[in-house]
Coordinates of N, CA, C and O in Angstrom, one line a residue:
X22 N -75.2 194.3 34.6 CA -74.7 195.4 35.5 C -75.8 196.5 35.4 O -76.2 196.9 34.4
X23 N -76.2 196.9 36.6 CA -77.2 198.0 36.7 C -76.5 199.3 37.0 O -75.8 199.4 38.0
X24 N -76.7 200.3 36.2 CA -76.1 201.6 36.4 C -76.8 202.3 37.5 O -77.9 201.9 38.0
X25 N -76.3 203.5 38.0 CA -76.8 204.2 39.2 C -78.3 204.6 38.9 O -79.1 204.6 39.9
X26 N -78.5 205.1 37.7 CA -79.9 205.5 37.4 C -80.9 204.4 37.5 O -82.0 204.5 38.1
X27 N -80.5 203.2 36.9 CA -81.4 202.1 37.0 C -81.5 201.5 38.4 O -82.6 201.0 38.8
X28 N -80.4 201.6 39.1 CA -80.5 201.2 40.5 C -81.5 202.0 41.3 O -82.2 201.4 42.2
X29 N -81.5 203.3 41.1 CA -82.4 204.1 41.8 C -83.9 203.8 41.4 O -84.7 203.7 42.3
X30 N -84.0 203.5 40.2 CA -85.4 203.1 39.7 C -85.8 201.7 40.4 O -86.9 201.6 40.8
X31 N -84.8 200.8 40.4 CA -85.1 199.5 41.0 C -85.5 199.7 42.5 O -86.5 199.1 43.0
X32 N -84.7 200.5 43.2 CA -85.0 200.7 44.7 C -86.4 201.3 44.8 O -87.2 200.9 45.7
X33 N -86.8 202.3 44.0 CA -88.1 202.9 44.1 C -89.2 201.9 43.8 O -90.2 201.8 44.5
X34 N -89.0 201.1 42.8 CA -90.0 200.1 42.4 C -90.1 199.0 43.5 O -91.2 198.5 43.8
X35 N -88.9 198.6 44.1 CA -88.9 197.6 45.1 C -89.7 198.1 46.4 O -90.4 197.3 47.0
X36 N -89.5 199.4 46.7 CA -90.3 200.0 47.8 C -91.8 199.9 47.5 O -92.6 199.7 48.4
X37 N -92.1 200.2 46.2 CA -93.6 200.1 45.8 C -94.1 198.7 45.9 O -95.2 198.4 46.2
X38 N -93.2 197.7 45.6 CA -93.6 196.3 45.6 C -94.0 195.9 47.1 O -94.9 195.1 47.3
X39 N -93.3 196.6 48.0 CA -93.6 196.3 49.4 C -94.8 197.1 50.0 O -95.1 197.0 51.2
X40 N -95.3 198.0 49.2 CA -96.4 198.9 49.6 C -97.6 198.1 49.9 O -98.0 197.1 49.2
X41 N -98.4 198.4 51.0 CA -99.6 197.7 51.3 C -100.7 197.8 50.3 O -101.6 197.0 50.3
X42 N -100.7 198.9 49.5 CA -101.8 199.1 48.5 C -101.6 198.1 47.4 O -100.5 198.1 46.7
X43 N -102.5 197.1 47.1 CA -102.4 196.1 46.1 C -102.2 196.6 44.7 O -101.5 196.0 43.9
X44 N -102.8 197.7 44.4 CA -102.6 198.3 43.0 C -101.2 198.8 42.8 O -100.6 198.6 41.8
X45 N -100.6 199.4 43.8 CA -99.3 199.9 43.7 C -98.3 198.8 43.7 O -97.4 198.7 42.8
X46 N -98.4 197.8 44.6 CA -97.4 196.7 44.6 C -97.6 195.8 43.4 O -96.6 195.2 42.9
X47 N -98.8 195.6 42.8 CA -98.9 194.7 41.7 C -98.3 195.4 40.4 O -97.6 194.7 39.6
X48 N -98.5 196.7 40.3 CA -97.9 197.4 39.1 C -96.3 197.3 39.2 O -95.6 197.1 38.2
X49 N -95.8 197.5 40.5 CA -94.4 197.5 40.7 C -93.8 196.1 40.4 O -92.8 196.0 39.7
X50 N -94.6 195.1 40.8 CA -94.1 193.7 40.5 C -94.0 193.5 39.0 O -93.0 192.9 38.5
X51 N -94.9 193.9 38.2 CA -94.9 193.7 36.8 C -93.7 194.3 36.1 O -93.0 193.8 35.3
X52 N -93.4 195.5 36.6 CA -92.2 196.3 36.0 C -90.9 195.6 36.4 O -90.0 195.5 35.6
X53 N -90.9 195.3 37.7 CA -89.6 194.6 38.2 C -89.4 193.3 37.5 O -88.2 193.0 37.2
X54 N -90.4 192.6 37.3 CA -90.2 191.3 36.6 C -89.8 191.5 35.1 O -89.0 190.7 34.6
X55 N -90.3 192.5 34.5 CA -90.0 192.7 33.1 C -88.6 193.4 32.9 O -87.9 192.9 32.0
X56 N -88.3 194.3 33.7 CA -87.0 195.1 33.5 C -85.8 194.7 34.4 O -84.7 194.9 34.0
X57 N -86.1 194.0 35.5 CA -85.0 193.6 36.4 C -85.2 192.2 36.9 O -85.0 191.9 38.0
X58 N -85.6 191.3 36.0 CA -86.0 190.0 36.4 C -85.0 189.2 37.3 O -85.3 188.7 38.3
X59 N -83.7 189.2 36.8 CA -82.7 188.4 37.5 C -82.4 189.0 38.9 O -82.4 188.3 39.9
X60 N -82.2 190.3 39.0 CA -81.9 191.0 40.3 C -83.1 190.8 41.2 O -83.0 190.5 42.4
X61 N -84.3 191.0 40.7 CA -85.5 190.9 41.5 C -85.7 189.5 42.0 O -86.0 189.3 43.2
X62 N -85.5 188.5 41.2 CA -85.7 187.1 41.7 C -84.6 186.8 42.8 O -85.0 186.2 43.8
X63 N -83.4 187.2 42.6 CA -82.4 187.0 43.6 C -82.7 187.7 44.9 O -82.5 187.2 46.0
X64 N -83.3 188.9 44.8 CA -83.7 189.6 45.9 C -84.8 188.9 46.7 O -84.8 188.7 47.9
X65 N -85.8 188.4 45.9 CA -86.9 187.6 46.5 C -86.4 186.3 47.2 O -86.8 185.9 48.3
X66 N -85.5 185.6 46.5 CA -84.9 184.4 47.1 C -84.2 184.7 48.4 O -84.3 183.9 49.3
X67 N -83.5 185.8 48.4 CA -82.7 186.1 49.6 C -83.7 186.4 50.8 O -83.4 186.2 51.9
X68 N -84.9 186.9 50.4 CA -85.9 187.3 51.4 C -86.4 186.0 52.2 O -87.0 186.2 53.2
X69 N -86.3 184.9 51.5 CA -86.8 183.7 52.2 C -85.9 183.3 53.4 O -86.4 182.5 54.2
X70 N -84.8 184.0 53.6 CA -84.0 183.8 54.8 C -84.2 184.8 55.9 O -83.7 184.7 57.0
X71 N -85.1 185.8 55.5 CA -85.3 186.9 56.5 C -86.3 186.4 57.6 O -87.1 185.6 57.4
X72 N -86.1 187.1 58.8 CA -86.9 186.8 59.9 C -88.3 187.4 59.8 O -89.3 187.0 60.3
X73 N -88.4 188.5 59.0 CA -89.6 189.3 58.8 C -90.6 188.4 58.1 O -90.5 188.1 56.9
X74 N -91.7 188.1 58.8 CA -92.7 187.2 58.2 C -93.4 187.8 57.0 O -93.7 187.2 56.0
X75 N -93.7 189.1 57.1 CA -94.4 189.9 56.0 C -93.5 189.8 54.8 O -94.0 189.5 53.7
X76 N -92.2 190.0 54.9 CA -91.3 190.0 53.8 C -91.2 188.6 53.1 O -91.2 188.5 51.9
X77 N -91.2 187.6 54.0 CA -91.1 186.2 53.5 C -92.4 185.9 52.7 O -92.4 185.3 51.6
X78 N -93.5 186.2 53.3 CA -94.8 185.9 52.6 C -94.9 186.6 51.3 O -95.4 186.0 50.3
X79 N -94.6 187.8 51.3 CA -94.6 188.7 50.1 C -93.8 188.1 49.0 O -94.1 188.0 47.8
X80 N -92.6 187.6 49.4 CA -91.6 187.1 48.4 C -92.1 185.7 47.9 O -91.9 185.4 46.7
X81 N -92.7 184.9 48.8 CA -93.2 183.6 48.4 C -94.3 183.8 47.3 O -94.3 183.1 46.3
X82 N -95.2 184.7 47.6 CA -96.3 185.0 46.6 C -95.7 185.5 45.3 O -96.2 185.0 44.2
X83 N -94.7 186.3 45.3 CA -94.1 186.9 44.1 C -93.4 185.8 43.3 O -93.5 185.6 42.1
X84 N -92.6 185.0 44.0 CA -91.8 183.9 43.4 C -92.7 182.9 42.7 O -92.4 182.3 41.7
X85 N -93.9 182.7 43.3 CA -94.8 181.8 42.8 C -95.3 182.1 41.4 O -95.9 181.3 40.7
X86 N -95.1 183.4 41.0 CA -95.6 183.9 39.7 C -94.5 183.8 38.6 O -94.8 184.1 37.5
X87 N -93.3 183.3 39.0 CA -92.2 183.2 38.0 C -92.2 181.8 37.3 O -91.5 181.6 36.3
X88 N -92.9 180.8 37.9 CA -93.0 179.5 37.3 C -91.7 178.7 37.4 O -91.1 178.7 38.4
X89 N -91.4 178.0 36.3 CA -90.3 177.0 36.3 C -88.9 177.7 36.7 O -88.1 177.0 37.3
X90 N -88.7 178.9 36.4 CA -87.5 179.6 36.7 C -87.3 179.6 38.2 O -86.2 179.4 38.7
X91 N -88.4 179.8 38.9 CA -88.4 179.8 40.4 C -87.9 178.4 40.9 O -87.1 178.3 41.8
X92 N -88.5 177.4 40.4 CA -88.3 176.0 40.9 C -86.8 175.6 40.8 O -86.3 175.0 41.7
X93 N -86.1 176.0 39.7 CA -84.7 175.7 39.5 C -83.9 176.4 40.7 O -83.0 175.7 41.2
X94 N -84.2 177.6 41.0 CA -83.5 178.3 42.0 C -83.8 177.8 43.4 O -83.0 177.7 44.3
X95 N -85.1 177.3 43.6 CA -85.5 176.8 44.9 C -84.8 175.5 45.3 O -84.5 175.3 46.4
X96 N -84.5 174.7 44.3 CA -83.8 173.4 44.5 C -82.5 173.7 45.2 O -82.1 173.1 46.2
X97 N -81.7 174.6 44.6 CA -80.4 175.0 45.1 C -80.5 175.5 46.5 O -79.8 175.2 47.4
X98 N -81.4 176.5 46.7 CA -81.6 177.1 48.0 C -82.0 176.1 49.1 O -81.4 176.2 50.2
X99 N -82.9 175.3 48.8 CA -83.3 174.3 49.7 C -82.2 173.3 50.1 O -81.9 173.1 51.3
X100 N -81.5 172.8 49.1 CA -80.5 171.8 49.4 C -79.3 172.4 50.1 O -78.6 171.7 50.9
X101 N -79.0 173.7 49.9 CA -77.9 174.3 50.5 C -78.2 174.8 52.0 O -77.3 175.3 52.6
X102 N -79.4 174.7 52.4 CA -79.8 175.3 53.7 C -80.0 174.3 54.8 O -80.5 173.2 54.5
X103 N -79.7 174.7 56.0 CA -80.0 173.8 57.1 C -81.0 174.5 58.0 O -81.3 174.0 59.1
X104 N -81.6 175.6 57.5 CA -82.5 176.4 58.3 C -84.0 176.0 58.0 O -84.4 176.0 56.8
X105 N -84.7 175.6 59.0 CA -86.1 175.2 58.9 C -87.0 176.2 58.2 O -87.8 175.9 57.3
X106 N -86.8 177.4 58.6 CA -87.6 178.5 58.1 C -87.4 178.6 56.6 O -88.4 178.8 55.8
X107 N -86.2 178.6 56.1 CA -85.8 178.7 54.7 C -86.4 177.5 54.0 O -87.0 177.7 52.9
X108 N -86.3 176.3 54.5 CA -86.8 175.1 53.8 C -88.3 175.1 53.7 O -88.9 174.8 52.7
X109 N -89.0 175.6 54.8 CA -90.5 175.7 54.7 C -90.9 176.7 53.6 O -91.8 176.5 52.9
X110 N -90.1 177.8 53.6 CA -90.4 178.9 52.6 C -90.2 178.4 51.2 O -91.0 178.7 50.3
X111 N -89.2 177.6 51.0 CA -88.9 177.0 49.7 C -90.1 176.1 49.3 O -90.6 176.2 48.1
X112 N -90.6 175.3 50.2 CA -91.7 174.4 49.9 C -93.0 175.1 49.6 O -93.7 174.8 48.7
X113 N -93.2 176.2 50.4 CA -94.4 177.0 50.2 C -94.3 177.7 48.8 O -95.4 177.9 48.1
X114 N -93.1 178.1 48.4 CA -92.9 178.7 47.1 C -93.3 177.7 46.0 O -93.9 178.0 45.0
X115 N -92.8 176.4 46.2 CA -93.1 175.4 45.2 C -94.6 175.2 45.1 O -95.2 175.0 44.0
X116 N -95.3 175.2 46.2 CA -96.8 175.1 46.2 C -97.4 176.2 45.4 O -98.3 175.9 44.6
X117 N -96.9 177.4 45.6 CA -97.5 178.5 44.8 C -97.3 178.3 43.3 O -98.2 178.6 42.5
X118 N -96.1 177.9 42.9 CA -95.8 177.6 41.5 C -96.7 176.6 41.0 O -97.3 176.7 39.9
X119 N -96.8 175.5 41.7 CA -97.7 174.3 41.2 C -99.1 174.8 41.1 O -99.8 174.5 40.1
X120 N -99.7 175.6 42.0 CA -101.0 176.0 42.0 C -101.2 177.0 40.8 O -102.2 177.0 40.0
X121 N -100.3 178.0 40.8 CA -100.4 179.1 39.8 C -100.3 178.6 38.3 O -100.9 179.2 37.4
X122 N -99.6 177.5 38.1 CA -99.3 177.0 36.8 C -99.9 175.7 36.5 O -99.6 175.0 35.5
X123 N -100.8 175.2 37.4 CA -101.6 174.0 37.2 C -100.7 172.8 36.9 O -100.9 172.0 36.1
X124 N -99.6 172.7 37.6 CA -98.6 171.6 37.4 C -99.1 170.3 38.2 O -99.6 170.4 39.3
X125 N -99.0 169.2 37.5 CA -99.4 168.0 38.2 C -98.2 167.1 38.4 O -98.3 166.0 39.0
X126 N -97.1 167.5 37.8 CA -95.8 166.8 38.0 C -94.7 167.8 38.1 O -94.7 168.9 37.6
X127 N -93.6 167.3 38.9 CA -92.4 168.1 39.0 C -91.3 167.4 38.3 O -91.4 166.2 38.1
X128 N -90.2 168.1 38.0 CA -89.1 167.5 37.4 C -88.4 166.6 38.4 O -88.6 166.7 39.6
X129 N -87.5 165.7 37.9 CA -86.8 164.8 38.8 C -86.0 165.6 39.8 O -85.8 165.2 41.0
X130 N -85.4 166.7 39.4 CA -84.6 167.6 40.2 C -85.5 168.2 41.4 O -85.1 168.2 42.5
X131 N -86.7 168.6 41.0 CA -87.6 169.2 42.0 C -88.0 168.1 43.0 O -88.2 168.4 44.2
X132 N -88.2 166.9 42.5 CA -88.6 165.8 43.4 C -87.6 165.5 44.4 O -87.9 164.9 45.5
X133 N -86.3 165.8 44.2 CA -85.3 165.6 45.1 C -85.5 166.4 46.4 O -85.2 166.0 47.5
X134 N -86.1 167.6 46.2 CA -86.5 168.4 47.3 C -87.6 167.8 48.1 O -87.6 167.7 49.4
X135 N -88.6 167.2 47.4 CA -89.7 166.5 48.1 C -89.2 165.3 48.9 O -89.5 165.1 50.1
X136 N -88.3 164.5 48.3 CA -87.7 163.4 49.0 C -86.9 163.8 50.2 O -87.0 163.2 51.3
X137 N -86.2 164.8 50.1 CA -85.4 165.3 51.2 C -86.3 165.8 52.3 O -86.0 165.5 53.5
X138 N -87.3 166.5 51.9 CA -88.3 167.1 52.9 C -89.0 166.0 53.7 O -89.2 166.1 54.9
X139 N -89.3 164.9 53.0 CA -90.0 163.8 53.7 C -89.1 163.0 54.7 O -89.6 162.3 55.5
X140 N -87.8 163.3 54.6 CA -86.9 162.6 55.5 C -86.5 163.6 56.7 O -85.7 163.2 57.5
X141 N -87.1 164.7 56.7 CA -86.8 165.7 57.8 C -87.6 165.3 59.0 O -88.7 164.6 59.0
X142 N -87.2 165.8 60.2 CA -87.9 165.6 61.4 C -88.8 166.8 61.8 O -89.7 166.6 62.6
X143 N -88.5 168.0 61.3 CA -89.2 169.2 61.7 C -90.7 169.1 61.2 O -91.0 168.9 60.0
X144 N -91.7 169.2 62.1 CA -93.1 169.1 61.8 C -93.5 170.1 60.7 O -94.3 169.7 59.8
X145 N -92.9 171.3 60.8 CA -93.3 172.3 59.8 C -93.0 171.9 58.4 O -93.7 172.1 57.4
X146 N -91.8 171.3 58.2 CA -91.4 170.8 56.9 C -92.2 169.7 56.4 O -92.7 169.6 55.3
X147 N -92.5 168.7 57.3 CA -93.3 167.5 57.0 C -94.7 168.0 56.5 O -95.2 167.5 55.5
X148 N -95.3 168.8 57.3 CA -96.7 169.3 57.0 C -96.7 170.1 55.7 O -97.7 169.9 54.9
X149 N -95.7 170.8 55.4 CA -95.7 171.7 54.2 C -95.4 170.8 53.0 O -96.1 171.0 51.9
X150 N -94.5 169.8 53.0 CA -94.3 169.0 51.9 C -95.5 168.1 51.6 O -95.8 167.8 50.4
X151 N -96.2 167.7 52.6 CA -97.4 166.9 52.3 C -98.5 167.8 51.7 O -99.2 167.3 50.8
X152 N -98.5 169.1 52.1 CA -99.5 170.0 51.4 C -99.1 170.2 49.9 O -99.9 170.3 49.0
X153 N -97.8 170.1 49.6 CA -97.3 170.2 48.2 C -97.7 169.0 47.5 O -98.3 169.1 46.4
X154 N -97.6 167.8 48.1 CA -98.0 166.6 47.4 C -99.5 166.5 47.1 O -99.9 166.0 46.1
X155 N -100.2 167.1 48.0 CA -101.7 167.2 47.9 C -102.1 167.9 46.6 O -103.1 167.6 46.0
X156 N -101.2 168.8 46.1 CA -101.5 169.6 44.9 C -101.0 168.9 43.6 O -101.3 169.4 42.5
X157 N -100.3 167.8 43.7 CA -99.7 167.2 42.5 C -100.5 166.0 41.9 O -99.9 165.2 41.3
X158 N -101.8 166.0 42.1 CA -102.6 165.0 41.4 C -102.2 163.6 41.7 O -101.9 163.2 42.8
X159 N -102.2 162.8 40.6 CA -101.9 161.4 40.7 C -100.5 161.1 41.3 O -100.3 160.2 42.1
X160 N -99.5 161.9 40.8 CA -98.2 161.7 41.3 C -98.1 161.9 42.8 O -97.5 161.1 43.6
X161 N -98.7 163.0 43.3 CA -98.7 163.2 44.7 C -99.5 162.2 45.5 O -99.1 161.8 46.6
X162 N -100.6 161.8 44.9 CA -101.5 160.8 45.6 C -100.7 159.5 45.8 O -100.8 158.9 46.9
X163 N -100.0 159.0 44.8 CA -99.3 157.8 44.9 C -98.2 157.8 46.1 O -98.0 156.8 46.8
X164 N -97.6 159.0 46.2 CA -96.6 159.1 47.3 C -97.3 159.2 48.6 O -96.8 158.6 49.6
X165 N -98.4 159.9 48.7 CA -99.1 160.0 49.9 C -99.6 158.6 50.4 O -99.7 158.4 51.6
X166 N -100.0 157.8 49.4 CA -100.5 156.5 49.8 C -99.4 155.7 50.5 O -99.6 155.0 51.5
X167 N -98.1 155.8 50.0 CA -97.0 155.1 50.6 C -96.8 155.7 52.0 O -96.5 154.9 53.0
X168 N -96.8 157.0 52.1 CA -96.5 157.6 53.4 C -97.6 157.3 54.5 O -97.4 157.4 55.7
X169 N -98.8 157.0 54.0 CA -99.9 156.8 55.0 C -99.6 155.6 55.9 O -100.3 155.4 56.9
X170 N -98.6 154.7 55.5 CA -98.3 153.6 56.3 C -96.9 153.8 57.0 O -96.4 152.9 57.6
X171 N -96.5 155.1 57.0 CA -95.2 155.4 57.7 C -95.3 155.2 59.2 O -96.4 155.4 59.8
X172 N -94.2 154.8 59.8 CA -94.2 154.6 61.2 C -94.3 155.9 62.0 O -94.6 156.0 63.2
X173 N -93.9 157.0 61.3 CA -94.0 158.3 61.9 C -95.4 158.8 61.9 O -96.0 158.9 60.8
X174 N -96.0 158.9 63.1 CA -97.5 159.2 63.2 C -97.8 160.5 62.5 O -98.9 160.6 61.9
X175 N -97.0 161.5 62.7 CA -97.3 162.8 62.1 C -97.4 162.7 60.5 O -98.3 163.2 59.9
X176 N -96.4 162.0 59.9 CA -96.4 161.8 58.5 C -97.7 161.0 58.0 O -98.3 161.4 57.1
X177 N -97.9 160.0 58.8 CA -99.1 159.1 58.4 C -100.4 159.9 58.5 O -101.2 159.8 57.6
X178 N -100.6 160.6 59.6 CA -101.8 161.3 59.8 C -102.0 162.4 58.8 O -103.1 162.7 58.3
X179 N -100.9 163.2 58.6 CA -101.0 164.3 57.6 C -101.3 163.7 56.2 O -102.0 164.4 55.4
X180 N -100.7 162.6 55.9 CA -101.0 162.0 54.6 C -102.4 161.6 54.4 O -103.1 161.8 53.4
X181 N -103.0 161.0 55.5 CA -104.4 160.6 55.5 C -105.3 161.8 55.3 O -106.2 161.8 54.5
X182 N -105.0 162.9 56.0 CA -105.7 164.1 55.9 C -105.7 164.6 54.5 O -106.8 165.1 54.0
X183 N -104.6 164.6 53.8 CA -104.5 165.0 52.5 C -105.2 164.1 51.5 O -106.0 164.6 50.6
X184 N -105.1 162.8 51.8 CA -105.9 161.8 50.9 C -107.4 161.9 51.1 O -108.1 161.7 50.1
X185 N -107.8 162.3 52.3 CA -109.2 162.5 52.5 C -109.9 163.5 51.6 O -111.1 163.5 51.3
X186 N -109.0 164.5 51.1 CA -109.5 165.5 50.2 C -109.4 165.1 48.7 O -109.8 165.8 47.9
X187 N -108.8 163.9 48.5 CA -108.6 163.4 47.1 C -109.5 162.2 46.9 O -109.0 161.1 46.8
X188 N -110.7 162.5 46.8 CA -111.7 161.4 46.7 C -111.6 160.7 45.4 O -111.8 161.3 44.3
X189 N -111.2 159.4 45.4 CA -111.3 158.5 44.2 C -111.3 157.1 44.7 O -111.1 156.8 45.9
X190 N -111.5 156.2 43.8 CA -111.6 154.8 44.2 C -110.3 154.2 44.8 O -110.4 153.4 45.7
X191 N -109.2 154.7 44.3 CA -107.9 154.2 44.8 C -107.8 154.5 46.3 O -107.3 153.7 47.1
X192 N -108.1 155.8 46.6 CA -108.0 156.2 48.0 C -109.0 155.5 48.9 O -108.7 155.0 50.0
X193 N -110.3 155.3 48.4 CA -111.3 154.5 49.2 C -110.8 153.1 49.4 O -111.0 152.6 50.5
X194 N -110.2 152.5 48.4 CA -109.7 151.1 48.6 C -108.6 151.1 49.7 O -108.5 150.2 50.5
X195 N -107.7 152.1 49.6 CA -106.6 152.2 50.6 C -107.2 152.3 52.0 O -106.7 151.6 52.9
X196 N -108.2 153.1 52.2 CA -108.8 153.3 53.5 C -109.4 152.0 54.0 O -109.2 151.7 55.2
X197 N -110.0 151.3 53.2 CA -110.6 150.0 53.6 C -109.4 149.0 54.0 O -109.6 148.3 55.0
X198 N -108.3 149.1 53.3 CA -107.2 148.2 53.7 C -106.6 148.6 55.0 O -106.3 147.8 55.9
X199 N -106.5 149.9 55.2 CA -105.9 150.4 56.5 C -106.8 150.1 57.7 O -106.3 149.7 58.7
X200 N -108.1 150.2 57.5 CA -109.0 149.9 58.5 C -109.0 148.4 58.9 O -109.2 148.0 60.1
X201 N -108.6 147.5 58.0 CA -108.5 146.1 58.3 C -107.1 145.6 58.6 O -106.9 144.5 58.9
X202 N -106.2 146.6 58.7 CA -104.8 146.2 59.0 C -104.5 146.4 60.5 O -104.6 147.6 61.0
X203 N -104.2 145.4 61.2 CA -104.0 145.4 62.6 C -102.8 146.2 63.0 O -102.6 146.6 64.2
X204 N -101.9 146.4 62.1 CA -100.6 147.1 62.4 C -100.7 148.6 62.3 O -99.8 149.3 62.8
X205 N -101.9 149.1 61.8 CA -102.1 150.5 61.7 C -102.5 151.2 63.0 O -103.3 150.6 63.7
X206 N -101.9 152.3 63.3 CA -102.2 153.0 64.6 C -103.7 153.3 64.7 O -104.3 153.8 63.7
X207 N -104.3 153.1 65.8 CA -105.8 153.4 66.0 C -106.1 154.8 65.7 O -107.2 155.1 65.2
X208 N -105.2 155.8 65.9 CA -105.5 157.2 65.6 C -105.7 157.4 64.1 O -106.5 158.3 63.7
X209 N -105.0 156.6 63.3 CA -105.1 156.7 61.9 C -106.5 156.2 61.5 O -107.3 156.9 60.7
X210 N -106.9 155.1 62.1 CA -108.2 154.5 61.8 C -109.4 155.5 62.2 O -110.4 155.6 61.5
X211 N -109.1 156.2 63.3 CA -110.2 157.1 63.8 C -110.4 158.2 62.8 O -111.5 158.6 62.6
X212 N -109.3 158.7 62.2 CA -109.4 159.8 61.2 C -110.2 159.3 60.0 O -111.1 160.0 59.5
X213 N -110.0 158.1 59.6 CA -110.7 157.5 58.4 C -112.1 157.3 58.7 O -113.0 157.7 58.0
X214 N -112.4 156.7 59.9 CA -113.8 156.4 60.3 C -114.6 157.7 60.5 O -115.8 157.8 60.1
X215 N -113.9 158.7 61.0 CA -114.6 160.0 61.2 C -115.0 160.6 59.9 O -116.1 161.1 59.8
X216 N -114.2 160.5 58.9 CA -114.5 161.0 57.6 C -115.7 160.2 57.0 O -116.6 160.7 56.4
X217 N -115.6 158.9 57.1 CA -116.7 158.0 56.6 C -118.0 158.3 57.2 O -119.0 158.4 56.6
X218 N -118.0 158.6 58.6 CA -119.2 158.9 59.2 C -119.8 160.2 58.8 O -121.0 160.4 58.6
X219 N -118.9 161.2 58.5 CA -119.4 162.5 58.0 C -120.0 162.3 56.6 O -121.0 162.9 56.2
X220 N -119.3 161.5 55.8 CA -119.7 161.3 54.4 C -121.1 160.6 54.3 O -121.9 160.9 53.5
X221 N -121.3 159.7 55.2 CA -122.6 158.9 55.1 C -123.7 159.4 56.1 O -124.8 158.8 56.1
X222 N -123.4 160.4 56.9 CA -124.4 160.9 57.8 C -125.4 161.7 57.1 O -125.2 162.2 56.0

């Protein structure tokens, strides 16, 4: 329970957090996280539902600095929402956590979000979850390899694009297989060949 004095302090700090000056908002963030962690996190999570793009971006960046605590809350928010903007914001937050804390694996609970996102039809969700997989090292690579053969062209092309940035022998072998597979869409093969031409030119 926050008393009236603390509430006033919170409001002032939160206003500073939204300030365009990076020094002011960074200092406010540190104090908010230390003294009002629970309320601040809930506030940031609620902002993922806002129409204001600035507010959403600011909140995604901040939530990305909370680590594992953020991921637990994100799972609930993602699964309980039918809003594409909220789902994309949740996935972008997960990306920030993974990058900020050098995570190469997610918990089984977190992976439920990934699996759910891969079954969505919205292009924004598909592209964002594939960007998330791109950050997950071997775990992400193995899932991307499976998706590269998906009948959904957007998923397949996005997966190939992500894999093109993950140069290793497994990926190179996959590309050779896809190029020789008559069932693979020509557009996928064009992407692979274009990359090979750039690499060897």
